[in-house]
Coordinates of C-alpha atoms in Angstrom, one line a residue:
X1 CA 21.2 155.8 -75.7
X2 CA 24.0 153.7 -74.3
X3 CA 24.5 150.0 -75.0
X4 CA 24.0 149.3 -71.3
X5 CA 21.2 151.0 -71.4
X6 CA 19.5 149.8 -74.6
X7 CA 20.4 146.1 -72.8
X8 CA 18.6 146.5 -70.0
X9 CA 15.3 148.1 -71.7
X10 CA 15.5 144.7 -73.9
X11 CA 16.0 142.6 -71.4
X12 CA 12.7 144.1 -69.4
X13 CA 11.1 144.1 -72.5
X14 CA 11.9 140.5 -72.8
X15 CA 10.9 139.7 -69.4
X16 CA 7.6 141.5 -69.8
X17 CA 6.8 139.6 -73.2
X18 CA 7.3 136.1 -71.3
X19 CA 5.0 137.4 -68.9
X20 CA 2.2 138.7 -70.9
X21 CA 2.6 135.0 -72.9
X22 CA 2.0 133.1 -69.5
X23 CA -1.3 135.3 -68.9
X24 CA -2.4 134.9 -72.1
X25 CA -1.8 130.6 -71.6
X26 CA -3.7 130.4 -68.3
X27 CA -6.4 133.3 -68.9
X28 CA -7.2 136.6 -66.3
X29 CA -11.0 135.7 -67.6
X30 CA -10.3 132.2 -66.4
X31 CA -9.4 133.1 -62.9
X32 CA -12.2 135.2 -62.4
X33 CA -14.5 132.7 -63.8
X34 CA -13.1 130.0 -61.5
X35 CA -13.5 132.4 -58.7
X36 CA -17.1 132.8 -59.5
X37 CA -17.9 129.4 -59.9
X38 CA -16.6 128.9 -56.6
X39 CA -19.0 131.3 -55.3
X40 CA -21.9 129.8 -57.2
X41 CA -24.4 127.0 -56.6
X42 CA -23.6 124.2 -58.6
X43 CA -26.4 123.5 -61.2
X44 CA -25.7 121.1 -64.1
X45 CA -27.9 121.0 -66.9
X46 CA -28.4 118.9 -70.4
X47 CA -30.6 119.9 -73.5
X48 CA -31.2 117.2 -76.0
X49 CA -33.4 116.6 -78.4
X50 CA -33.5 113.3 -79.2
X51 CA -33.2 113.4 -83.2
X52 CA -30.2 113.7 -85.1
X53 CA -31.8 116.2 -87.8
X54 CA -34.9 118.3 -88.3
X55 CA -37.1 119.4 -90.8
X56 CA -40.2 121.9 -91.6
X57 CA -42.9 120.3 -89.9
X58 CA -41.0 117.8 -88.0
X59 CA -42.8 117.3 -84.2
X60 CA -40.0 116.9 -81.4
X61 CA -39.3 117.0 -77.6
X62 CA -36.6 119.1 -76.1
X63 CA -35.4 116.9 -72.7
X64 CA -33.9 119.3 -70.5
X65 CA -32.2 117.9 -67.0
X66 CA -31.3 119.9 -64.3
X67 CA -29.2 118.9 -61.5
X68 CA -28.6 120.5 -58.3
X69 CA -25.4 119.3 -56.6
X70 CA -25.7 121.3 -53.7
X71 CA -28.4 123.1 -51.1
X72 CA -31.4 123.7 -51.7
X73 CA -32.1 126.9 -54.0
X74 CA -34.8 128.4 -56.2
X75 CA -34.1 129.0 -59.6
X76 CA -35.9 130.0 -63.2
X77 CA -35.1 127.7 -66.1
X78 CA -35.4 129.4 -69.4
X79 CA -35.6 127.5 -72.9
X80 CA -35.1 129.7 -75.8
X81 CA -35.9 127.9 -78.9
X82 CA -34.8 128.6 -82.6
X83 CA -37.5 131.3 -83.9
X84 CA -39.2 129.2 -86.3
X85 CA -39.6 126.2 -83.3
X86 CA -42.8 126.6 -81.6
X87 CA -43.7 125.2 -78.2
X88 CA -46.8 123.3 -77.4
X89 CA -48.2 123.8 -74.3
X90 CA -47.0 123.3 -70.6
X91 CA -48.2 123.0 -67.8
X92 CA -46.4 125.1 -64.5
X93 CA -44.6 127.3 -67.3
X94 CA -44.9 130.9 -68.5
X95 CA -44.9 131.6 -72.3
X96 CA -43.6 134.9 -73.9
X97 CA -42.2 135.5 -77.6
X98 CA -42.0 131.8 -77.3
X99 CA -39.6 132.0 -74.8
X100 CA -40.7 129.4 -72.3
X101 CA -39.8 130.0 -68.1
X102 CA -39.9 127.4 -65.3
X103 CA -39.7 128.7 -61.5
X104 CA -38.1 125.7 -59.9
X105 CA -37.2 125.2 -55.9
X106 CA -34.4 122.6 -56.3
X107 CA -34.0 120.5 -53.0
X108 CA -30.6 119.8 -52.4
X109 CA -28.7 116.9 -54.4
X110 CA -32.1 116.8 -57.0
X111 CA -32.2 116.2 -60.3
X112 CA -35.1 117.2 -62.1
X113 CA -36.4 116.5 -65.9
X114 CA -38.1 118.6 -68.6
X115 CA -40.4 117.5 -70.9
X116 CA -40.9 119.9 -73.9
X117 CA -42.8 119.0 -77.0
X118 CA -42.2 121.7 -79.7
X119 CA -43.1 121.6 -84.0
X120 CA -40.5 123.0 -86.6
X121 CA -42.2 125.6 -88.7
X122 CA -40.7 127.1 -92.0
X123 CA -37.0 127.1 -91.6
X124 CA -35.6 130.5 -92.9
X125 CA -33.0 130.1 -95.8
X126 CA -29.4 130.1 -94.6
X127 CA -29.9 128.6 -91.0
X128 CA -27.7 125.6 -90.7
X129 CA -28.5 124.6 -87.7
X130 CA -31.4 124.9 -85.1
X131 CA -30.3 126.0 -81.8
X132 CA -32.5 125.9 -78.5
X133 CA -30.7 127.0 -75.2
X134 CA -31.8 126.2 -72.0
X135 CA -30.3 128.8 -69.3
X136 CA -30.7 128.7 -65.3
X137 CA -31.1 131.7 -63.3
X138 CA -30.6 132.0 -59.3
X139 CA -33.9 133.4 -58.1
X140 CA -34.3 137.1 -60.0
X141 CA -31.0 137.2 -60.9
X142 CA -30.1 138.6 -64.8
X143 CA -27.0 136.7 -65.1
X144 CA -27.6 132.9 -65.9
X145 CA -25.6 130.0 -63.4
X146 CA -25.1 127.9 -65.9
X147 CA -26.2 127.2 -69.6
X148 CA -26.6 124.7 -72.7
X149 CA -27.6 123.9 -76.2
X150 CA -29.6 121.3 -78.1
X151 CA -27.8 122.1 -81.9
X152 CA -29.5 120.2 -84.4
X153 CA -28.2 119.7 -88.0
X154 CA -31.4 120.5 -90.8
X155 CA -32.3 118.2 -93.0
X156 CA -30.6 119.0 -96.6
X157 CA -28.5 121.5 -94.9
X158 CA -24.2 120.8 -95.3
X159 CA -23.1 122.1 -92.2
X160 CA -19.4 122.4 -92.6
X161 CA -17.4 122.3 -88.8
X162 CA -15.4 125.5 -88.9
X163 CA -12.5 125.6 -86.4
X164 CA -12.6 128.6 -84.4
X165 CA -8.2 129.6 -83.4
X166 CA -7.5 130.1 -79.5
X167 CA -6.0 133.2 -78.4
X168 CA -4.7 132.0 -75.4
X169 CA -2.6 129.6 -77.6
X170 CA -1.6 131.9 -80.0
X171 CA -0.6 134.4 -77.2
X172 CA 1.4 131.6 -75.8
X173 CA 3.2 131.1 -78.7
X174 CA 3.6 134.0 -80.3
X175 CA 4.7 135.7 -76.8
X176 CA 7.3 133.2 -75.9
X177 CA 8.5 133.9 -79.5
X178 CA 8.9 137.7 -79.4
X179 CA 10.2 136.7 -75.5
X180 CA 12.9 134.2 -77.1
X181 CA 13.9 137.0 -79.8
X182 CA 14.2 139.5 -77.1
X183 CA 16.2 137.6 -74.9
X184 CA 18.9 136.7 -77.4
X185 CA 19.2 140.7 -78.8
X186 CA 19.6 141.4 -75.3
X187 CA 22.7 138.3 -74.7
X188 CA 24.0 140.2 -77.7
X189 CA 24.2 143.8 -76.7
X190 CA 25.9 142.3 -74.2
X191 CA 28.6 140.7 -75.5
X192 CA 29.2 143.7 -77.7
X193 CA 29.3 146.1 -74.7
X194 CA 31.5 143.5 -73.0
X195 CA 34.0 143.4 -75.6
X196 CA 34.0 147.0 -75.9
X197 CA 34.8 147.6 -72.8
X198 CA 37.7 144.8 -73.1
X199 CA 39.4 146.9 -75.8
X200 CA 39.0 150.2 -74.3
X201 CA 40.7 148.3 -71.4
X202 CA 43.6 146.9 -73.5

């Protein structure tokens, strides 16, 4: 392979890397989900439970909001609760695996609230926290609008905050990196072709 050759392929490559780094920053997944959110009702919810830890036999009540900022539209509200959380009874609600289901018909610019009482049973060694999410579905529809979580600390439980790395960021920067290294091989070959072709000249 010739020099001019071999510059040009690192050059592309170079190129190419930058590229892929920029994609990775703003996010293909983020585009699409901006597109669909655009093509979505828009439903805000909030899930709180009102304590700032739990324990076995502790009696609570799961708040749950919902929000409808635009026409009106019928919807399911799910609340999944941890599996040792049991629900008390409600009224307008359908119970199964204690998996509790609301069908709602949100008028437009609503907001309406959820009262849930549930009691904590035995909590299962190793759970650090208790978890209930609260999703909203459009009509029959599988794939939730929107969700959210109630995560409670236990009581007695050290719940040490892990932080979770971002690939976009490390794409970013590792991209522009390998797009930077590129870029100068590439000025290089360059130069060395260039003054090759300076002696041959001379």
């Amino acid at each position: 392979m010739s020099l001019t050759h071999l510059s040009r392929v690192v050059s592309r490559a170079a190129v190419l890397t930058f590229l892929l780094a920029m994609l990775g920053s703003t996010g293909i997944g983020a585009a699409h989900a901006a597109a669909d959110e655009q093509a979505t009702p828009s439903i805000a919810v909030t899930l709180t439970s009102g304590v700032e830890s739990l324990g076995a036999g502790d009696e609570l009540t799961y708040s749950a909001e919902i929000t409808n900022r635009g026409e009106a539209l019928q919807v399911r509200v799910v609340l999944t609760p941890p599996e040792f959380v049991t629900v008390g009874s409600l009224a307008g609600a359908e119970a199964e695996d204690n998996e509790v289901t609301w069908s709602l018909t949100l008028a437009a610019a609503e907001a309406t609230a959820i009262e849930i009482p549930v009691t904590v049973g035995d909590i299962p060694v190793g759970e650090r926290r208790a978890t209930a999410l609260l999703s909203v579905y459009l009509g029959d529809s599988t794939r939730p609008l929107v969700r959210t979580a109630s995560a409670d600390l236990i009581d007695g439980v050290d719940d040490e905050q892990t932080v979770a790395s971002s690939w976009p960021t490390v794409l970013f920067w590792g991209g522009t990196g390998l797009a930077v290294v590129l870029a100068m091989v590439a000025i290089a070959l360059i130069l060395l072709l260039r003054r090759r072709r300076a002696e041959v000249q001379v």
